[in-house]
mmCIF file of C-alpha atoms in Angstrom:
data_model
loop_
_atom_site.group_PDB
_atom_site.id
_atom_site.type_symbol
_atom_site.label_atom_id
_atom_site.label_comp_id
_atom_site.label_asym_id
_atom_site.label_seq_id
_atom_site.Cartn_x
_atom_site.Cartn_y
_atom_site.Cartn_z
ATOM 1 C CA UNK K 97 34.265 37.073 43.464
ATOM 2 C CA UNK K 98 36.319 34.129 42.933
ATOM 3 C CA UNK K 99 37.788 32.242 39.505
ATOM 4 C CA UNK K 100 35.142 29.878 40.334
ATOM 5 C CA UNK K 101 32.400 31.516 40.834
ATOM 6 C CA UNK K 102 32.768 33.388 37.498
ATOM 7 C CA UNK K 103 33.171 30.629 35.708
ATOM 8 C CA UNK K 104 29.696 28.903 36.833
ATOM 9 C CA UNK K 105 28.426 32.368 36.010
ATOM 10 C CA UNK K 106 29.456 32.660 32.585
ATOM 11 C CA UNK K 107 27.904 28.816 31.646
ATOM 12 C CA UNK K 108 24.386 29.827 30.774
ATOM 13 C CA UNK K 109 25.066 33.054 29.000
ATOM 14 C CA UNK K 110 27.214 30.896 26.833
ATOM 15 C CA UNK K 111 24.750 28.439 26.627
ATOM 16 C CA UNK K 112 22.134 31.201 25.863
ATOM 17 C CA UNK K 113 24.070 32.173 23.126
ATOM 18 C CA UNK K 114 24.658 28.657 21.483
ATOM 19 C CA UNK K 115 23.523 28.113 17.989
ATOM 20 C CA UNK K 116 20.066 26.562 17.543
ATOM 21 C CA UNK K 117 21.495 23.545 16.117
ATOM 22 C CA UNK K 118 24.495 23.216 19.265
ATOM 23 C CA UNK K 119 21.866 23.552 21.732
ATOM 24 C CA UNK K 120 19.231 21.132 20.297
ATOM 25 C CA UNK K 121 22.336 18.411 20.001
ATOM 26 C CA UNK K 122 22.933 19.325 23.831
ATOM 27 C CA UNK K 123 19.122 18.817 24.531
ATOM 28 C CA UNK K 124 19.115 15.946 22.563
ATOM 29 C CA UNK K 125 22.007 14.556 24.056
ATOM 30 C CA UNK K 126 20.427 14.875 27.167
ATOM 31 C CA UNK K 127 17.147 12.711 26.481
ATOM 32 C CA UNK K 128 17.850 9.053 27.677
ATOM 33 C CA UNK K 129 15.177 7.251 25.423
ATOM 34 C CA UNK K 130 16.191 9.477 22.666
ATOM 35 C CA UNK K 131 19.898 8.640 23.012
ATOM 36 C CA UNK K 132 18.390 4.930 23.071
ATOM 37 C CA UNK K 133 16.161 5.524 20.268
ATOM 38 C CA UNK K 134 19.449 6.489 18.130
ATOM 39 C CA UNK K 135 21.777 4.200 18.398
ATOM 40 C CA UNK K 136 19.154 0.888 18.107
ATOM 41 C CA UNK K 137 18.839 3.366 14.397
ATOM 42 C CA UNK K 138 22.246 3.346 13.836
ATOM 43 C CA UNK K 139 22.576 -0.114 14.689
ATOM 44 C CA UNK K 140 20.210 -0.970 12.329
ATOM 45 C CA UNK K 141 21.717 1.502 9.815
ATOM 46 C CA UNK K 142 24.622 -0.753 9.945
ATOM 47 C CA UNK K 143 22.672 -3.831 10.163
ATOM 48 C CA UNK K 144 21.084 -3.290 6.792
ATOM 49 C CA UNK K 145 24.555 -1.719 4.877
ATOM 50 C CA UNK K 146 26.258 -4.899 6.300
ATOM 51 C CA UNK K 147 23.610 -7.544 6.076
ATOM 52 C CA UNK K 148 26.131 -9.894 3.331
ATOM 53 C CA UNK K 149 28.697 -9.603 5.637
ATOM 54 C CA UNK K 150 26.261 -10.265 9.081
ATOM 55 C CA UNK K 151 24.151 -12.894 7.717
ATOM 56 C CA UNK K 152 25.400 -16.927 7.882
ATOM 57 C CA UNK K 153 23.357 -17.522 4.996
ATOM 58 C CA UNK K 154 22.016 -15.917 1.680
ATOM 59 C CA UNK K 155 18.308 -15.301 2.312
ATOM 60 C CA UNK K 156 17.226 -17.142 -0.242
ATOM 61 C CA UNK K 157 18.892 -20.659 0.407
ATOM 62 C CA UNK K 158 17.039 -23.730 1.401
ATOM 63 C CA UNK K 159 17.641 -26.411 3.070
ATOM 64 C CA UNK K 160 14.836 -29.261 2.870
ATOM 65 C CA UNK K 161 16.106 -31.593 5.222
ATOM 66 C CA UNK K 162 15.827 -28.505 7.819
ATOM 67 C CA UNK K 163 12.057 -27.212 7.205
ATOM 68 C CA UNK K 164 10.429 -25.812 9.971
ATOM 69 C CA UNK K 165 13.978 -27.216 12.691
ATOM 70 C CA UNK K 166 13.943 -25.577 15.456
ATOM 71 C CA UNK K 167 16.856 -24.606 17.381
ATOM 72 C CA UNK K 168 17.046 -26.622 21.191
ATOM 73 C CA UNK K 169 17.813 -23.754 23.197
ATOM 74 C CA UNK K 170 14.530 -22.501 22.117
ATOM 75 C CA UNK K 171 11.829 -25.248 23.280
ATOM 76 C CA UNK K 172 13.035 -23.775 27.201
ATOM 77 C CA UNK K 173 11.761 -20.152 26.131
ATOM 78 C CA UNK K 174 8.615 -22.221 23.816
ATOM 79 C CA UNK K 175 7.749 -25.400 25.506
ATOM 80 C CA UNK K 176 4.276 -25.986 23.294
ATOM 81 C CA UNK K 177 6.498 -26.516 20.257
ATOM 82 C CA UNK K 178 8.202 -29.774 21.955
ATOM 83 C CA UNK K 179 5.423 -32.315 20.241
ATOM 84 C CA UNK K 180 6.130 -30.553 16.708
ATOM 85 C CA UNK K 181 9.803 -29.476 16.984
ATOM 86 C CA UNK K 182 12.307 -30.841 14.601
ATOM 87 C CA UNK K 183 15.152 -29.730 16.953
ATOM 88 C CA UNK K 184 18.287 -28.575 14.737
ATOM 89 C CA UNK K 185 21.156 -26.217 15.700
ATOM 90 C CA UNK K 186 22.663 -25.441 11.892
ATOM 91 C CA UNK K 187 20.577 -22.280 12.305
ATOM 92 C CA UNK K 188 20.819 -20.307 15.620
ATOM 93 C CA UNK K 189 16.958 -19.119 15.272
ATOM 94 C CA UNK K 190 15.222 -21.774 13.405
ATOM 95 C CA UNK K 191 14.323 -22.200 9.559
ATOM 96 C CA UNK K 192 11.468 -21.264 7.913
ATOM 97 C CA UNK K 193 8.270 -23.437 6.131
ATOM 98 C CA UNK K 194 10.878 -23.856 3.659
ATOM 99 C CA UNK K 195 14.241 -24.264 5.060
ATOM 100 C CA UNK K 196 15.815 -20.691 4.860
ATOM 101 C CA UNK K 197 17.600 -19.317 7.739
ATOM 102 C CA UNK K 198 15.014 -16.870 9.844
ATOM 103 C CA UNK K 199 18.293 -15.420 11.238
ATOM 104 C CA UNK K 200 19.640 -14.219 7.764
ATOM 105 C CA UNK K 201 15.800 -13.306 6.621
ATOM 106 C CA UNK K 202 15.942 -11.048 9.794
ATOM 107 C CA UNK K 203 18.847 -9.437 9.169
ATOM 108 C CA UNK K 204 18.156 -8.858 5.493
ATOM 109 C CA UNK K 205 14.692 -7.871 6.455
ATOM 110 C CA UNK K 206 16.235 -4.634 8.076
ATOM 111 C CA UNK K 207 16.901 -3.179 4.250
ATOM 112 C CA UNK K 208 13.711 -3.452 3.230
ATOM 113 C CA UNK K 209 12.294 -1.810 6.332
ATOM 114 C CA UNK K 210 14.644 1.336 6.714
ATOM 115 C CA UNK K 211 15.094 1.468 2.998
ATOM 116 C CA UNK K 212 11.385 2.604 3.400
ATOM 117 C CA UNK K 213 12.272 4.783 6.489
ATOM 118 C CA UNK K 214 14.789 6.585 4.533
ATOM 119 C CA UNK K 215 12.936 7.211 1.219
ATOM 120 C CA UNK K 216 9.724 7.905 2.634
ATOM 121 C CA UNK K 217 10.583 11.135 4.733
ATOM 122 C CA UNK K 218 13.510 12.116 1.839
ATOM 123 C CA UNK K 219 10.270 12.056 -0.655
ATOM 124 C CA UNK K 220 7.614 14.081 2.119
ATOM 125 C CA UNK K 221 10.548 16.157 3.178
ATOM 126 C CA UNK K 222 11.654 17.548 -0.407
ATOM 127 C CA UNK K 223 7.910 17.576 -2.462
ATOM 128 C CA UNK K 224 6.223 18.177 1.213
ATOM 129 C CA UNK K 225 8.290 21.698 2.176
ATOM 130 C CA UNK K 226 8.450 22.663 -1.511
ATOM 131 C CA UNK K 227 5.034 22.497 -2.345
ATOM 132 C CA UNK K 228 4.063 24.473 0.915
ATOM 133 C CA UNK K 229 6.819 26.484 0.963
ATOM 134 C CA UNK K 230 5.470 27.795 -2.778
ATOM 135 C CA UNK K 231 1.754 27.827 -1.321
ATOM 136 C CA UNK K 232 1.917 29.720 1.360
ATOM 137 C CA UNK K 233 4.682 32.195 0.315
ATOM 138 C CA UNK K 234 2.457 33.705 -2.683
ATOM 139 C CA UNK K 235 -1.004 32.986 -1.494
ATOM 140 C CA UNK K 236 -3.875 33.811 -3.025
ATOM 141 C CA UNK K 237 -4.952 31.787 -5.942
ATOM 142 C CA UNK K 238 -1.726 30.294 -6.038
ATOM 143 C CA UNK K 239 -2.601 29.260 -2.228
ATOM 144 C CA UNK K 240 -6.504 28.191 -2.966
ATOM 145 C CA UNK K 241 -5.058 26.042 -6.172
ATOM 146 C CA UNK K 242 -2.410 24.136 -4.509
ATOM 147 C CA UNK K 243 -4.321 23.963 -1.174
ATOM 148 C CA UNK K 244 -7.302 22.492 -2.868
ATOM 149 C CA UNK K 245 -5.366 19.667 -4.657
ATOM 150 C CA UNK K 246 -4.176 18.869 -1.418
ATOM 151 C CA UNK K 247 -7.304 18.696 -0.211
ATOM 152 C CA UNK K 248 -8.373 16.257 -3.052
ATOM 153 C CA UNK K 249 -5.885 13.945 -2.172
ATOM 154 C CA UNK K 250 -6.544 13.623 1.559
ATOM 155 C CA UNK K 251 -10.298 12.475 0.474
ATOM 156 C CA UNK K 252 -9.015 9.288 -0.155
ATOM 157 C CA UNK K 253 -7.699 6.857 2.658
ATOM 158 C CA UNK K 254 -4.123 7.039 2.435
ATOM 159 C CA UNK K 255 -3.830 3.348 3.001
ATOM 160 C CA UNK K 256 -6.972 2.538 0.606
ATOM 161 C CA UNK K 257 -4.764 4.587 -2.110
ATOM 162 C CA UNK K 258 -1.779 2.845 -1.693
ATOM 163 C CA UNK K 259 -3.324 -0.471 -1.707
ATOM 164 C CA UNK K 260 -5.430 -0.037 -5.203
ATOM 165 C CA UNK K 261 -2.309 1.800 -6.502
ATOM 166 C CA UNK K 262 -0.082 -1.467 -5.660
ATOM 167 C CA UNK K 263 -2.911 -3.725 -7.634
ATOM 168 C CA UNK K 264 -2.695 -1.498 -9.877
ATOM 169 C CA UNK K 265 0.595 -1.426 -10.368
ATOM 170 C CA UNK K 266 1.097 -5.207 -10.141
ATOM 171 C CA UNK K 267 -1.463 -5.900 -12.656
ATOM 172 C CA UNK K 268 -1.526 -4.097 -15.001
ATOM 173 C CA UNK K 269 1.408 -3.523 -15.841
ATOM 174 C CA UNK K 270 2.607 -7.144 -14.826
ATOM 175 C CA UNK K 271 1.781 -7.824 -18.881
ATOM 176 C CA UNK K 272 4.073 -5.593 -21.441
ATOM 177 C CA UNK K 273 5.907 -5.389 -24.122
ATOM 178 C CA UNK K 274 9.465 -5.063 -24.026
ATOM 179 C CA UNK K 275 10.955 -1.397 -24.639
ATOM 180 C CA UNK K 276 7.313 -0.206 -23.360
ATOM 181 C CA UNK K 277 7.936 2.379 -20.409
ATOM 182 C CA UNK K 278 5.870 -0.883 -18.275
ATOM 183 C CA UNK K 279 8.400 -2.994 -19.447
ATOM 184 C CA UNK K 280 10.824 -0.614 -17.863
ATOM 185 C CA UNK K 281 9.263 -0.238 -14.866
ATOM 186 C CA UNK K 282 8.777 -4.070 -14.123
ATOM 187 C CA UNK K 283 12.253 -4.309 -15.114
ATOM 188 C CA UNK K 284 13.518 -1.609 -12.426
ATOM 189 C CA UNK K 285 10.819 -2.916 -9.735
ATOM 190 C CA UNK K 286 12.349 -6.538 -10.052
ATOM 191 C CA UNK K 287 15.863 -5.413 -9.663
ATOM 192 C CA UNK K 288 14.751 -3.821 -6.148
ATOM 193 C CA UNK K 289 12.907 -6.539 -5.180
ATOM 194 C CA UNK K 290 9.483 -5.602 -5.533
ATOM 195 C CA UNK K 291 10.686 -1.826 -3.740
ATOM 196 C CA UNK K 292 9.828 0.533 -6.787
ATOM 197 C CA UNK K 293 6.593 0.538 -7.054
ATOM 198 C CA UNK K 294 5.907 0.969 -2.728
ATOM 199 C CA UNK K 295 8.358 3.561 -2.761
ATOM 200 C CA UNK K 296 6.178 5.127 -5.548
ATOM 201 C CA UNK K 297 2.728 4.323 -3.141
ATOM 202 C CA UNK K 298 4.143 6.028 0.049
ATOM 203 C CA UNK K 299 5.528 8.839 -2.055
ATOM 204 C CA UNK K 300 2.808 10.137 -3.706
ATOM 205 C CA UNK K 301 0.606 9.951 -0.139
ATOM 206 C CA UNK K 302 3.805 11.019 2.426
ATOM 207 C CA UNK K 303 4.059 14.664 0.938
ATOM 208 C CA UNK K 304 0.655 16.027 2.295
ATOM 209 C CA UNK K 305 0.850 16.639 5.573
ATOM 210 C CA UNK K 306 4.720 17.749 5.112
ATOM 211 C CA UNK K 307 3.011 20.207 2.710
ATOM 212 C CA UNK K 308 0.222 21.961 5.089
ATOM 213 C CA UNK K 309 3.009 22.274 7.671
ATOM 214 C CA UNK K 310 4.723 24.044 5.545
ATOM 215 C CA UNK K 311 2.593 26.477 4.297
ATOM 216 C CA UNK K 312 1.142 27.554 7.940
ATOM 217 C CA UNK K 313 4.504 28.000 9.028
ATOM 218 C CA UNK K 314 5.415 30.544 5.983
ATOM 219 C CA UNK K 315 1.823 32.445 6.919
ATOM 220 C CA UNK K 316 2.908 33.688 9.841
ATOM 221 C CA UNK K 317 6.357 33.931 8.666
ATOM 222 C CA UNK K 318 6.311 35.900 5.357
ATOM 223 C CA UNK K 319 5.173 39.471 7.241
ATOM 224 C CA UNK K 320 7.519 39.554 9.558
ATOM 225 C CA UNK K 321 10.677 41.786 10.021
ATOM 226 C CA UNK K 322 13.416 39.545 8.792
ATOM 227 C CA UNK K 323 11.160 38.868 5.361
ATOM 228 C CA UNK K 324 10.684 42.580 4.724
ATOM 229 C CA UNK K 325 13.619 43.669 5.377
ATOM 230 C CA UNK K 326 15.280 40.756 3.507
ATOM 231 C CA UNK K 327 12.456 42.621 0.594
ATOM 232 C CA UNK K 328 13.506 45.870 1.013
ATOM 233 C CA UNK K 329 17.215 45.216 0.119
ATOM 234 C CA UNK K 330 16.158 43.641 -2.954
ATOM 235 C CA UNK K 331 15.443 40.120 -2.468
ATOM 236 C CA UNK K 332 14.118 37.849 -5.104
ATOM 237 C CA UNK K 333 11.001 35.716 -4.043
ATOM 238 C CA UNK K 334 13.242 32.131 -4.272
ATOM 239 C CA UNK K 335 16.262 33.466 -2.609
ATOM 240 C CA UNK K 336 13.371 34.836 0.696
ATOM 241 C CA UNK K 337 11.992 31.299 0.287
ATOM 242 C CA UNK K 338 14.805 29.199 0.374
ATOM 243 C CA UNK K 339 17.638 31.739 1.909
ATOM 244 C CA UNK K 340 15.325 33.049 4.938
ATOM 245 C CA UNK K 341 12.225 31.116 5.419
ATOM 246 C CA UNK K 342 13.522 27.802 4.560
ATOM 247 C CA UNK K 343 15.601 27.490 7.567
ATOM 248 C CA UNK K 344 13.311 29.134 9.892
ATOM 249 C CA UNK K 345 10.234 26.010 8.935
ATOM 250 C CA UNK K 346 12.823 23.611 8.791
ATOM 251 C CA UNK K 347 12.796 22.027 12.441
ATOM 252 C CA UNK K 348 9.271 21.760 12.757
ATOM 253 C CA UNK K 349 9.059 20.024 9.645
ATOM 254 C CA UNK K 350 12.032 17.574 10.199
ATOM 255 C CA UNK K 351 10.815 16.299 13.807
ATOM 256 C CA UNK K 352 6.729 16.045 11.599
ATOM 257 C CA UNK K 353 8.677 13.760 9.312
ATOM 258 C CA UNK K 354 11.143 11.726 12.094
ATOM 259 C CA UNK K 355 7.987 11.115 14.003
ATOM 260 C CA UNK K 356 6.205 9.760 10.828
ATOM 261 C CA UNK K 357 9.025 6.957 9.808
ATOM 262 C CA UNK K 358 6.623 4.280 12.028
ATOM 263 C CA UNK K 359 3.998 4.956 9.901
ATOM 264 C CA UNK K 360 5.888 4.493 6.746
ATOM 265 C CA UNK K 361 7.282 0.973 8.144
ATOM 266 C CA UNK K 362 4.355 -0.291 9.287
ATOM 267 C CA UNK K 363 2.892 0.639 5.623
ATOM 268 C CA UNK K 364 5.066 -1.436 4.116
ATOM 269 C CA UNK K 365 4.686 -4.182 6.472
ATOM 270 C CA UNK K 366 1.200 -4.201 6.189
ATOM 271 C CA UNK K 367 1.218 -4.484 2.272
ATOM 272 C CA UNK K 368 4.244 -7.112 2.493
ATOM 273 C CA UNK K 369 1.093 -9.003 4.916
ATOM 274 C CA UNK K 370 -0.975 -8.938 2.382
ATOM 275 C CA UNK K 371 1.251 -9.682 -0.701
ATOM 276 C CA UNK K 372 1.360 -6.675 -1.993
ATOM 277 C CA UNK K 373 4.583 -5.313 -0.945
ATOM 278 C CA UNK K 374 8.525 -7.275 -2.167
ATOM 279 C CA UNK K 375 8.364 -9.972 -4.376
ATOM 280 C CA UNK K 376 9.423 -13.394 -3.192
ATOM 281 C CA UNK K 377 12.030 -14.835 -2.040
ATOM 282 C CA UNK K 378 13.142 -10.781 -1.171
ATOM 283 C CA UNK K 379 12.738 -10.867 2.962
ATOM 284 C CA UNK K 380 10.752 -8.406 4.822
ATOM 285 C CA UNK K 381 9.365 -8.633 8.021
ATOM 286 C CA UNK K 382 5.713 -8.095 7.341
ATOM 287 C CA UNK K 383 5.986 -11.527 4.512
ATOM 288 C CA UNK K 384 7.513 -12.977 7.766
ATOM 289 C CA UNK K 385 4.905 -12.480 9.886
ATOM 290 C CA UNK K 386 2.224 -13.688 7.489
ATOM 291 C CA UNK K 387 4.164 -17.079 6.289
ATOM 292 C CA UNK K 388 4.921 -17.440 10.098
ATOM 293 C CA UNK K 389 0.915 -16.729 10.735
ATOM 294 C CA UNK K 390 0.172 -20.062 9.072
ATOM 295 C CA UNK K 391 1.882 -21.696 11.494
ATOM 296 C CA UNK K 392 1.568 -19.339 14.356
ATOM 297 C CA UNK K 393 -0.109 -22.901 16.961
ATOM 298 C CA UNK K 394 2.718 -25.066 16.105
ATOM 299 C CA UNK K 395 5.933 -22.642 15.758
ATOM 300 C CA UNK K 396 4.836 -19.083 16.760
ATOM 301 C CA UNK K 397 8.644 -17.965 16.863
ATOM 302 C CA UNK K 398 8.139 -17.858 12.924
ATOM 303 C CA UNK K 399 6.069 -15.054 13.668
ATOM 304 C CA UNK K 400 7.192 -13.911 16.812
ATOM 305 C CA UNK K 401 10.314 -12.939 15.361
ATOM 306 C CA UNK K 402 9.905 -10.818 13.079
ATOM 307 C CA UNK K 403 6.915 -8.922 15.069
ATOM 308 C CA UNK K 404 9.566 -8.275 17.658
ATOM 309 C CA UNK K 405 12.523 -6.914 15.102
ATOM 310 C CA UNK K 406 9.252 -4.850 13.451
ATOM 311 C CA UNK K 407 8.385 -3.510 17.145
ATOM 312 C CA UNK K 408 11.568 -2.789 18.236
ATOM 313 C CA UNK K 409 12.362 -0.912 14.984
ATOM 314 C CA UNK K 410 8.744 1.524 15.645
ATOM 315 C CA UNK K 411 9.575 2.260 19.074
ATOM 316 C CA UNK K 412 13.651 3.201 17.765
ATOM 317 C CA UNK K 413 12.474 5.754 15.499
ATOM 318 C CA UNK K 414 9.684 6.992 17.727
ATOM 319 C CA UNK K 415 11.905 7.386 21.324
ATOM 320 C CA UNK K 416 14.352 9.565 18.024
ATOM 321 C CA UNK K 417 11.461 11.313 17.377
ATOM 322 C CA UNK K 418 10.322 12.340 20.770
ATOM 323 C CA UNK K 419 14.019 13.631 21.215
ATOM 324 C CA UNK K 420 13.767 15.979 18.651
ATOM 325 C CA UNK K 421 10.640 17.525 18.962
ATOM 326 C CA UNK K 422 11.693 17.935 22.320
ATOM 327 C CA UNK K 423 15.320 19.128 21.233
ATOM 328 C CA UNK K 424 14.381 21.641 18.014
ATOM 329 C CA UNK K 425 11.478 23.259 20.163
ATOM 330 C CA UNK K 426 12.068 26.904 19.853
ATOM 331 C CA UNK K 427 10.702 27.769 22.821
ATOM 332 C CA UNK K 428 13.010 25.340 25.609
ATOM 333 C CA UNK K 429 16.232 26.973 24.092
ATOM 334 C CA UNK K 430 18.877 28.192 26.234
ATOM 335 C CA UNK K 431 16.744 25.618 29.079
ATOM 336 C CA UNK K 432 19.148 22.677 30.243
#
């Protein structure tokens, strides 16, 4: 047998007996529109830490003389603005109904968007495998209790919630007194823009489904081998839950979240739509795409825009998503 031919026979047992983790990187690796899907997020990533540095202009500044100018280069790809067009090249995409750069509100507009893709899944992924991983791993009444609450919550539209939660929020406690714990809240929601109290909407909605995930993965794990045994050598009930169960629930729970991130955007788009998400002048592309609705006949690119940066953002996140389900499947490992 030649040095060759030992080699190429010694690949997949080496492969067969890569990590879980190595060989989901390799399968991941692997995916083309997963690969895509990553670095358009990492892009973004750095689009959003960088955004002072990227951005010609605050997002904020106006320029009156330059409402609604519209860059030349533009009326080839838009002819129908032509009649309307105040042709301008100070800003490479256009201004706004009010003079403000849509380049720098784009750019800026990616913090709001995977601020919210970031927070959301941290939020389901921590209170979501917790809560389940506590449910399932005791059962009984413990299970029924903490099942039924869950159950509770899903009776109400998630998006219906959110919504009356944001009026809510926004009136009510729009009047306080200062020192009150409203006060405090305003005071922290204004200093993120209008983020606080939407991270506190999608938070107390994204957990569910993280949670029943959880707990029918730790029913069919808690009576098996590994569990016992781990029992048997004396074991207490956190270190079984977060020592040996824990990692075992852990992939199918991470690619639940990943693929849930478009759901969370759009979310906030929608309630930025409707004016209930940032407060103004704070950018985000869903505000975008209702201030450039108003104008949608005359200059649609005030609205295409955004929709596009919003879309492109969705499909990122989802091609990432794909990839791992794919890549922390359990049953394609050791398969190239």
């Amino acid at each position: 047998m030649t040095t060759l031919e030992i080699a190429s026979a010694e690949v997949p047992a080496r492969r067969k007996t890569a990590s879980l983790w190595a060989d989901a990187f390799y399968r991941l690796a692997r995916n083309k529109a997963a690969v895509i899907g990553g670095i358009l997020v990492i892009l973004l990533t750095l689009t959003a830490l960088f955004a002072a540095q990227l951005a010609p202009f605050s997002y904020s500044e106006q320029d009156r003389r330059q409402t609604d100018a519209v860059p030349e280069w533009m009326l080839t790809l838009l002819p129908m603005m032509k009649p309307y067009a105040k042709i301008s090249d100070k800003f490479l995409l256009g201004a706004d109904y009010v003079g403000r750069d849509l380049l720098s509100r784009l750019i800026y507009g990616t913090q709001i968007s995977l601020s919210v893709a970031f927070v959301g899944p941290i939020i389901a992924l921590v209170v979501g495998t917790v809560y389940g991983l506590i449910s399932g791993f005791f059962g009984g009444k413990v299970d029924n209790i903490m099942m039924r609450f869950v159950d509770i919550m899903y009776a109400f539209p998630t998006m219906l919630l959110i919504i009356l939660m944001m009026a809510f929020f926004r009136s009510t406690f729009a009047e306080s007194t200062p020192g009150s714990f409203a006060y405090v809240m305003n005071a922290i929601d204004r200093r993120f823009g209008g983020m606080l109290f939407i991270f506190i909407g999608i938070g107390i909605t994204a957990w569910m489904g993280t949670a029943r995930l959880a707990r029918g993965q730790v029913l069919s794990l808690r009576e098996q081998e590994f569990t016992l045994a781990a029992r048997a050598m004396g074991a207490g009930n956190m270190r079984i839950i977060f020592k040996h169960l824990l990692p075992n629930v852990l992939g199918p729970l991470v690619i639940t979240v990943t693929l849930n991130i478009p759901g969370y955007i759009s979310t906030e788009a929608f309630l930025s739509f409707i004016g209930l998400g940032v407060n103004a002048p704070t950018p985000s592309w869903g505000s975008m795409i209702s201030d450039g609705a108003q104008s949608i006949r005359t200059y649609p690119h005030q609205a295409i825009l955004p929709a596009l940066a919003l879309s492109a953002t969705m499909f990122a996140f989802n091609f990432l998503g794909d990839g791992l389900r794919d890549a922390l499947d359990p049953r394609l490992r050791g398969v190239q």
